[in-house]
Each structure stands twice: as structure tokens, then as C-alpha cells.
Short mmCIF file of C-alpha atoms in Angstrom, two decimals:
data_model
loop_
_atom_site.label_atom_id
_atom_site.label_comp_id
_atom_site.label_asym_id
_atom_site.label_seq_id
_atom_site.Cartn_x
_atom_site.Cartn_y
_atom_site.Cartn_z
CA MET A 1 0.00 0.00 0.00
CA ILE A 2 1.26 3.45 -0.92
CA LYS A 3 2.05 5.52 2.16
CA ASN A 4 1.56 9.28 2.32
CA LYS A 5 -0.92 9.41 -0.55
CA ASN A 6 -1.45 12.75 -2.27
CA ILE A 7 -5.17 13.44 -2.00
CA LEU A 8 -7.10 16.36 -3.47
CA ILE A 9 -10.47 16.99 -1.82
CA THR A 10 -13.22 19.48 -2.57
CA GLY A 11 -15.85 20.30 0.03
CA GLY A 12 -13.38 19.49 2.80
CA ASN A 13 -13.65 22.48 5.10
CA SER A 14 -16.94 21.36 6.67
CA GLY A 15 -19.35 18.44 6.90
CA ILE A 16 -18.44 14.97 5.66
CA GLY A 17 -15.26 16.20 3.98
CA LEU A 18 -13.92 17.70 7.19
CA PHE A 19 -14.17 14.43 9.11
CA ALA A 20 -12.72 12.51 6.17
CA ILE A 21 -9.72 14.85 6.25
CA ILE A 22 -9.25 14.33 10.00
CA ASN A 23 -9.12 10.55 9.48
CA LEU A 24 -6.80 10.81 6.48
CA LEU A 25 -4.43 13.18 8.27
CA LYS A 26 -4.15 10.77 11.18
CA LYS A 27 -2.68 8.27 8.72
CA LYS A 28 -0.11 10.82 7.49
CA ASN A 29 -1.53 11.35 4.02
CA ASN A 30 -0.82 14.58 2.16
CA LEU A 31 -4.07 16.50 1.88
CA TYR A 32 -4.75 19.25 -0.67
CA VAL A 33 -7.95 20.99 0.36
CA VAL A 34 -9.81 23.39 -1.92
CA ILE A 35 -11.50 26.16 0.11
CA LYS A 36 -13.81 28.87 -1.19
CA SER A 37 -12.91 31.87 0.95
CA GLU A 38 -10.58 33.33 3.57
CA LEU A 39 -13.37 33.04 6.13
CA GLY A 40 -13.86 29.39 5.25
CA LYS A 41 -10.14 28.74 5.59
CA ASN A 42 -9.97 30.38 9.01
CA GLU A 43 -12.97 28.41 10.30
CA PHE A 44 -11.49 25.20 8.90
CA LEU A 45 -8.11 25.77 10.57
CA LYS A 46 -9.81 26.69 13.84
CA THR A 47 -11.52 23.29 13.81
CA ILE A 48 -8.66 21.16 12.49
CA GLU A 49 -6.19 22.59 15.03
CA LYS A 50 -8.28 20.98 17.77
CA TYR A 51 -7.07 17.62 16.45
CA PHE A 52 -3.49 18.29 15.32
CA ASP A 53 -0.68 20.65 16.29
CA LYS A 54 0.49 23.24 13.80
CA ASN A 55 3.81 21.54 13.07
CA TYR A 56 2.02 18.35 12.07
CA LEU A 57 -0.41 20.27 9.88
CA SER A 58 2.38 22.18 8.19
CA LYS A 59 3.79 18.84 7.03
CA TYR A 60 0.62 17.14 5.77
CA LEU A 61 -2.06 19.79 5.15
CA ASN A 62 -2.07 22.08 2.11
CA ILE A 63 -4.81 24.60 1.41
CA ILE A 64 -5.72 25.94 -2.01
CA GLU A 65 -7.65 29.00 -0.91
CA ASN A 66 -10.04 31.50 -2.47
CA CYS A 67 -11.30 28.87 -4.91
CA ASP A 68 -15.03 29.16 -5.44
CA LEU A 69 -15.67 26.02 -7.49
CA SER A 70 -18.76 27.50 -9.12
CA ASN A 71 -16.43 29.81 -11.07
CA LEU A 72 -14.68 27.73 -13.72
CA GLU A 73 -11.76 30.19 -13.73
CA ASN A 74 -10.77 28.80 -10.32
CA ILE A 75 -10.49 25.26 -11.70
CA ILE A 76 -7.60 26.51 -13.84
CA LYS A 77 -6.11 28.04 -10.69
CA ILE A 78 -6.13 24.58 -9.06
CA LYS A 79 -4.38 23.07 -12.08
CA ASP A 80 -1.71 25.78 -12.01
CA TYR A 81 -1.11 25.09 -8.31
CA PHE A 82 -0.24 21.43 -8.89
CA ILE A 83 1.77 22.03 -12.04
CA SER A 84 3.84 24.76 -10.40
CA LYS A 85 4.64 22.45 -7.47
CA LYS A 86 5.14 19.38 -9.72
CA ILE A 87 2.73 17.34 -7.62
CA PHE A 88 1.06 14.18 -8.88
CA LEU A 89 -2.04 12.89 -7.14
CA ASP A 90 -3.17 9.46 -6.01
CA VAL A 91 -6.78 10.32 -5.27
CA PHE A 92 -9.38 12.92 -6.25
CA VAL A 93 -12.22 13.26 -3.76
CA LEU A 94 -14.95 15.26 -5.49
CA ASN A 95 -17.09 15.93 -2.47
CA ALA A 96 -18.22 19.58 -2.73
CA GLY A 97 -21.95 19.94 -2.98
CA LEU A 98 -24.79 22.29 -2.24
CA GLN A 99 -28.53 22.48 -2.46
CA TYR A 100 -31.00 25.24 -1.74
CA THR A 101 -34.33 23.46 -1.72
CA GLY A 102 -37.07 25.92 -0.80
CA SER A 103 -35.92 28.70 -3.10
CA PHE A 104 -38.31 29.70 -5.87
CA TYR A 105 -35.58 31.29 -7.94
CA PRO A 106 -32.27 29.96 -9.27
CA LYS A 107 -28.91 31.04 -7.90
CA VAL A 108 -26.22 31.35 -10.55
CA SER A 109 -22.44 31.14 -10.89
CA LYS A 110 -20.16 33.83 -12.33
CA GLN A 111 -20.67 32.22 -15.74
CA GLY A 112 -24.45 32.36 -15.30
CA ILE A 113 -24.84 28.62 -14.73
CA GLU A 114 -27.44 27.38 -12.24
CA LEU A 115 -25.45 27.00 -9.04
CA THR A 116 -26.34 23.42 -8.09
CA PHE A 117 -25.31 22.13 -11.52
CA ALA A 118 -22.25 24.41 -11.57
CA VAL A 119 -20.81 23.17 -8.26
CA ASN A 120 -22.10 19.63 -7.92
CA HIS A 121 -21.40 18.52 -11.49
CA LEU A 122 -19.73 20.92 -13.90
CA ALA A 123 -16.87 22.07 -11.63
CA HIS A 124 -15.91 18.46 -10.90
CA PHE A 125 -16.27 17.47 -14.56
CA TYR A 126 -13.94 20.29 -15.61
CA LEU A 127 -11.53 19.59 -12.76
CA VAL A 128 -11.11 15.99 -13.91
CA LYS A 129 -10.82 17.03 -17.54
CA ILE A 130 -7.89 19.35 -16.96
CA LEU A 131 -6.21 17.53 -14.07
CA LYS A 132 -6.58 13.88 -15.09
CA ASP A 133 -2.98 13.66 -16.36
CA LEU A 134 -1.79 14.54 -12.86
CA VAL A 135 -3.41 11.41 -11.39
CA LYS A 136 -0.95 8.54 -11.08
CA ASP A 137 -2.03 5.60 -13.20
CA ASN A 138 -1.76 2.72 -10.74
CA GLU A 139 -4.16 0.28 -9.14
CA GLU A 140 -4.50 2.27 -5.90
CA SER A 141 -5.43 5.51 -7.67
CA ARG A 142 -9.06 6.52 -7.68
CA ILE A 143 -11.51 9.30 -8.40
CA ILE A 144 -14.30 9.42 -5.82
CA ILE A 145 -17.54 11.33 -6.37
CA THR A 146 -20.04 12.01 -3.61
CA SER A 147 -23.49 11.43 -5.06
CA SER A 148 -26.79 10.50 -3.40
CA ASP A 149 -29.46 7.83 -3.56
CA VAL A 150 -31.98 10.61 -4.31
CA HIS A 151 -30.78 10.38 -7.91
CA ASP A 152 -33.13 7.39 -8.06
CA PRO A 153 -36.87 8.27 -8.12
CA LYS A 154 -37.60 4.87 -6.54
CA SER A 155 -35.40 5.46 -3.47
CA PRO A 156 -36.53 6.81 -0.10
CA GLY A 157 -35.96 10.54 -0.44
CA GLY A 158 -35.77 10.31 -4.20
CA ASN A 159 -39.49 9.57 -4.37
CA ILE A 160 -40.44 12.62 -2.28
CA GLY A 161 -41.21 15.89 -4.03
CA LYS A 162 -39.96 16.61 -7.54
CA LYS A 163 -38.12 13.56 -8.87
CA ALA A 164 -34.82 13.36 -10.73
CA GLY A 165 -35.11 13.10 -14.50
CA LEU A 166 -33.04 14.47 -17.37
CA ASN A 167 -35.59 13.65 -20.11
CA ASN A 168 -32.79 12.53 -22.44
CA LEU A 169 -31.34 16.07 -22.07
CA VAL A 170 -34.20 17.65 -24.03
CA ASP A 171 -34.02 21.38 -23.14
CA PHE A 172 -31.63 20.48 -20.30
CA ARG A 173 -29.09 23.10 -21.36
CA LYS A 174 -31.83 25.72 -21.10
CA LYS A 175 -32.58 24.48 -17.57
CA VAL A 176 -29.01 25.05 -16.38
CA THR A 177 -27.73 28.00 -18.45
CA GLY A 178 -29.66 31.20 -18.89
CA GLN A 179 -33.32 30.32 -19.29
CA PHE A 180 -33.79 27.98 -16.30
CA LEU A 181 -36.97 26.45 -17.70
CA ASN A 182 -39.47 25.34 -15.04
CA PHE A 183 -36.88 25.80 -12.28
CA ASN A 184 -37.29 23.69 -9.16
CA ALA A 185 -34.48 23.73 -6.58
CA ASP A 186 -35.22 20.23 -5.29
CA GLU A 187 -35.25 18.77 -8.79
CA SER A 188 -32.02 20.62 -9.62
CA TYR A 189 -30.26 18.98 -6.69
CA LYS A 190 -31.52 15.49 -7.51
CA ASN A 191 -30.57 15.94 -11.15
CA SER A 192 -27.06 17.05 -10.18
CA LYS A 193 -26.64 13.80 -8.23
CA LEU A 194 -27.85 11.88 -11.29
CA CYS A 195 -25.27 13.80 -13.34
CA ASN A 196 -22.58 12.72 -10.84
CA ILE A 197 -23.23 9.06 -11.56
CA LEU A 198 -23.55 9.46 -15.32
CA PHE A 199 -20.26 11.38 -15.31
CA ALA A 200 -18.58 8.70 -13.18
CA LYS A 201 -19.75 5.89 -15.46
CA GLU A 202 -18.63 7.66 -18.64
CA LEU A 203 -15.29 8.56 -17.07
CA ALA A 204 -14.71 4.95 -16.05
CA LYS A 205 -15.55 3.82 -19.60
CA LYS A 206 -13.05 6.25 -21.12
CA LEU A 207 -10.35 5.24 -18.64
CA LYS A 208 -10.93 1.58 -19.45
CA ILE A 209 -10.53 2.26 -23.17
CA SER A 210 -7.13 3.81 -22.45
CA SER A 211 -6.20 0.79 -20.25
CA SER A 212 -5.97 2.98 -17.17
CA LYS A 213 -5.96 1.37 -13.72
CA ILE A 214 -7.66 4.36 -12.08
CA SER A 215 -10.93 3.40 -10.33
CA VAL A 216 -14.01 5.62 -10.40
CA ILE A 217 -16.15 5.33 -7.29
CA ALA A 218 -19.48 7.08 -6.79
CA TRP A 219 -20.99 6.81 -3.35
CA ALA A 220 -24.05 7.90 -1.38
CA PRO A 221 -23.48 8.82 2.29
CA GLY A 222 -27.13 8.61 3.28
CA LEU A 223 -29.03 11.40 5.02
CA VAL A 224 -26.43 13.42 6.91
CA ILE A 225 -27.63 16.36 9.01
CA PRO A 226 -25.06 18.69 10.62
CA ASN A 227 -25.61 20.20 14.05
CA ASP A 228 -24.45 23.69 13.10
CA ASP A 229 -24.96 26.22 10.31
CA SER A 230 -22.08 24.97 8.17
CA GLY A 231 -22.03 22.27 5.58
CA PHE A 232 -24.51 20.89 3.16
CA PHE A 233 -27.86 22.30 4.36
CA ARG A 234 -26.59 25.84 4.97
CA TYR A 235 -28.56 27.34 2.06
CA SER A 236 -31.77 25.38 2.52
CA LYS A 237 -31.99 26.50 6.16
CA ARG A 238 -32.11 30.11 5.02
CA PHE A 239 -35.12 29.49 2.81
CA ASN A 240 -37.09 27.19 5.12
CA LEU A 241 -35.65 27.25 8.64
CA PHE A 242 -38.83 26.07 10.39
CA GLY A 243 -39.31 23.15 8.00
CA TYR A 244 -35.65 22.21 8.26
CA LEU A 245 -35.71 22.18 12.08
CA ILE A 246 -38.75 19.90 12.18
CA PHE A 247 -37.31 17.64 9.48
CA SER A 248 -33.94 17.33 11.22
CA LYS A 249 -35.42 16.60 14.64
CA VAL A 250 -37.74 13.92 13.28
CA ALA A 251 -35.05 12.32 11.10
CA LYS A 252 -32.44 12.24 13.87
CA ASN A 253 -34.31 11.66 17.08
CA ILE A 254 -37.62 10.02 16.21
CA LEU A 255 -37.09 7.98 13.05
CA GLY A 256 -33.33 7.48 13.51
CA ILE A 257 -32.73 7.50 9.75
CA SER A 258 -29.87 9.99 9.57
CA GLU A 259 -26.14 9.26 9.58
CA SER A 260 -23.69 11.29 11.68
CA LEU A 261 -21.10 13.54 10.08
CA GLU A 262 -18.35 11.71 11.92
CA ASN A 263 -19.40 8.29 10.60
CA ALA A 264 -19.96 9.55 7.06
CA GLY A 265 -16.54 11.19 7.07
CA LYS A 266 -14.98 7.98 8.36
CA ILE A 267 -16.63 6.01 5.55
CA LEU A 268 -15.33 8.44 2.94
CA SER A 269 -11.79 8.11 4.31
CA GLN A 270 -12.15 4.31 4.13
CA ILE A 271 -13.23 4.52 0.49
CA VAL A 272 -10.07 6.54 -0.18
CA LEU A 273 -7.80 3.89 1.34
CA ASP A 274 -9.56 0.52 1.00
CA SER A 275 -7.37 -1.84 -1.07
CA ASN A 276 -10.49 -3.84 -2.01
CA LEU A 277 -11.41 -0.90 -4.24
CA ASN A 278 -8.19 -1.06 -6.24
CA ASN A 279 -8.66 -1.20 -10.01
CA VAL A 280 -12.43 -1.80 -9.87
CA GLY A 281 -13.38 0.27 -12.91
CA PHE A 282 -16.70 1.80 -11.84
CA ILE A 283 -18.59 1.01 -8.65
CA TYR A 284 -21.50 2.66 -6.85
CA LEU A 285 -21.56 2.34 -3.07
CA SER A 286 -24.47 3.32 -0.84
CA ASN A 287 -24.53 3.79 2.92
CA LYS A 288 -27.83 1.98 3.37
CA LEU A 289 -30.07 2.28 6.40
CA ILE A 290 -30.40 -1.23 7.85
CA GLY A 291 -32.01 -0.38 11.18
CA ARG A 292 -32.74 2.54 13.48
CA LYS A 293 -29.53 4.60 13.55
CA LYS A 294 -27.68 1.78 11.78
CA HIS A 295 -26.13 2.00 8.32
CA LYS A 296 -23.98 -0.26 6.18
CA LEU A 297 -21.92 0.61 3.10
CA VAL A 298 -22.81 -1.78 0.28
CA GLU A 299 -22.36 -1.99 -3.46
CA SER A 300 -25.65 -0.84 -4.92
CA ASN A 301 -27.53 -0.47 -8.18
CA VAL A 302 -28.04 2.93 -9.77
CA SER A 303 -31.36 4.08 -11.21
CA ASP A 304 -32.49 3.02 -14.67
CA GLU A 305 -31.68 6.48 -16.03
CA ALA A 306 -28.26 6.56 -14.38
CA ASN A 307 -27.54 3.22 -16.02
CA SER A 308 -27.96 4.59 -19.56
CA ASP A 309 -24.65 4.56 -21.45
CA GLU A 310 -26.19 6.72 -24.17
CA LEU A 311 -27.31 9.37 -21.70
CA ALA A 312 -23.90 9.34 -19.97
CA SER A 313 -22.19 9.97 -23.30
CA LYS A 314 -24.60 12.76 -24.21
CA LEU A 315 -24.13 14.45 -20.81
CA TRP A 316 -20.34 14.29 -21.24
CA ILE A 317 -20.57 15.98 -24.65
CA LEU A 318 -22.98 18.62 -23.35
CA SER A 319 -20.73 19.36 -20.36
CA GLU A 320 -17.75 19.80 -22.66
CA ASP A 321 -19.78 22.10 -24.88
CA ILE A 322 -20.92 24.27 -21.96
CA CYS A 323 -17.33 24.65 -20.76
CA ARG A 324 -16.16 25.60 -24.25
CA SER A 325 -19.00 28.08 -24.70
CA PHE A 326 -17.56 30.11 -21.83
CA GLY A 327 -14.03 29.89 -23.24
CA PHE A 328 -12.76 27.01 -21.10
CA VAL A 329 -10.75 24.47 -23.06
CA THR A 330 -11.30 20.81 -22.21
CA LEU A 331 -8.70 18.09 -22.76
CA ASN A 332 -9.44 14.62 -24.09
CA ILE A 333 -9.51 11.66 -21.73
#
């Protein structure tokens, strides 16, 4: 097993990513953490320094700061960082994600792209496109994408409210760039998680064609509800605080269906390091609820739509085209 792996992680300054980083740092891996703002960096360091002294962190923790992933210009900034330092990576952890269910109007990125799609899918797509050659091609290397079971309309959570569905990408570009046809924030989130899996499957197919040993792992952490105002639900709480508070109390304390941040972060760190996931091509893992307050990570099936090779290919081409339309060059994989 490779020691001191070089690991790039997005969405690592709070939530699941934060606890994954804590576990990975304990094992003396080299972490490269993409953080959106100076405030985010300061809050992250304030938390992480409770677990490690500054000398230890100076050896293993590296922060790429002021990188708002919704702005594709910052993806180039990340590439320049690694090239300038001549660093090759063992693992990409594409974990950043947001949702703002409850909003009636779309939020948009600097490029005018609907924010959920911009962060959850397109930023990670573009990051892989321009950084793939910096991933070591060996059996322990992997690209990990945090998705969700709500991509599947038949799943618990996925069958509540507006369901995921890309409709073979008919008018999909108009839904995510400029016109935002029939915008629904809940649907936008679920669709972004569907895009994660389609992207992962198409990436794995392209890597296989090139005889690469890099694994592509999509995973669903289950329902994870933080105790503070940081992390995944930070936007949704602003739009529907009362509904969120009721939902979180019921899910955690009454139904016992939620997973803790600590456990979800631990699972993500295990996915990074587990030798059983070497050279697996593509795999989808789900942290399934098996009892009250009990979960188990298992290999799982994706939805019928997520299983469409044709749709995965079409989404890849559309994603490339959107990047190019804003002047961002994509490299072949």
C-alpha cells in the first residue's frame, strides 16, 4: 500500500469532507484541500487545530484558498497550483456539494450557470478534464464522487417531491444556463446527483478504453444532518428554517434515519484507502439504512436512467460544450 498518498479533496472544510480529512491526516496522508474563501479557511483551521498541532499540519495539510468552485476560472487556478509544485495525485475526492431546496428562484455562478449544476457537477467534470494527467495511473489511484441515492426516483428521499429526470437532455441546457426552464431547486439537486453518476460511469468507460488502472467510485453517504450552520444544508436552512428544524429533529431523534457527520466522514476516508477498491473500474456504493440509527456501506444499483450509457455519453458531450461556450478548453480523456 502506498504511504503518504497525495489526496485532493473538494468540500473538505466542513461536513463529511472535514471528518474525512481528519481521518486521512491521522494516517499521514498529504491533503490538498480546496477552500472557497478566507473566512472558510480560518474556520477550517480553527476546527482542524483541535485535532493536530500546527507543526504536524504544516507537514501534511495544504490549502488551495479562495477557490469558489462554481467559477470555472478557479479550476484553472487549481491546475496551475499542482503544475507549479510538480505534484502528482493518487486520489481525487470530489465531495463539494450544495442544495437550496425551498428557493423559488435559481442562484447562478459567475458564468451564469445554475449554481447546483455548476458546483455539484460541472466544476468536478472540468476539474477531472484538466487535471486527469496529474493522477498517477496505478491500481491504488481513484476518483471518488459524492453522489446520493436521491438520484433514483424509486429510493426513499428520491421519491419525495420533484423527482430526478433528465428527459434525455431535451431542453436540459436551457434548464441550467440562462433560461432555467421550469426551475425547481429540489429537482435541480436530484438531477445534479444523477449527473454525478452518469459522469462517473462515462469517465470509467473512457479510462478503461485507455487501459488505465484508475478506479471511479461514486458513493451515497445517506441522510447526513449537521448540528451547526455549516455544511450541506446551509442554504436550505435560510429558505425554510422552520421546515428544516422539524425535518432534522424527526429524522435524527424520532425515526433514527440519519447518519452522523463523523461516521460519514470515516466512511469516505475508508473509500479513499480501501485496497479492495483497487482497479475496480466503476462502482456505486451506498450507505444503506439497515435499522434505526444503523447504516452499512454496500455496493448498490443505480437508477435506470443513471444506467444509460447513451445518456452518460450525451451528458459528457454537453458538459464539454458548456465549458467551451464560456471559453474554457477541455482536454481529451
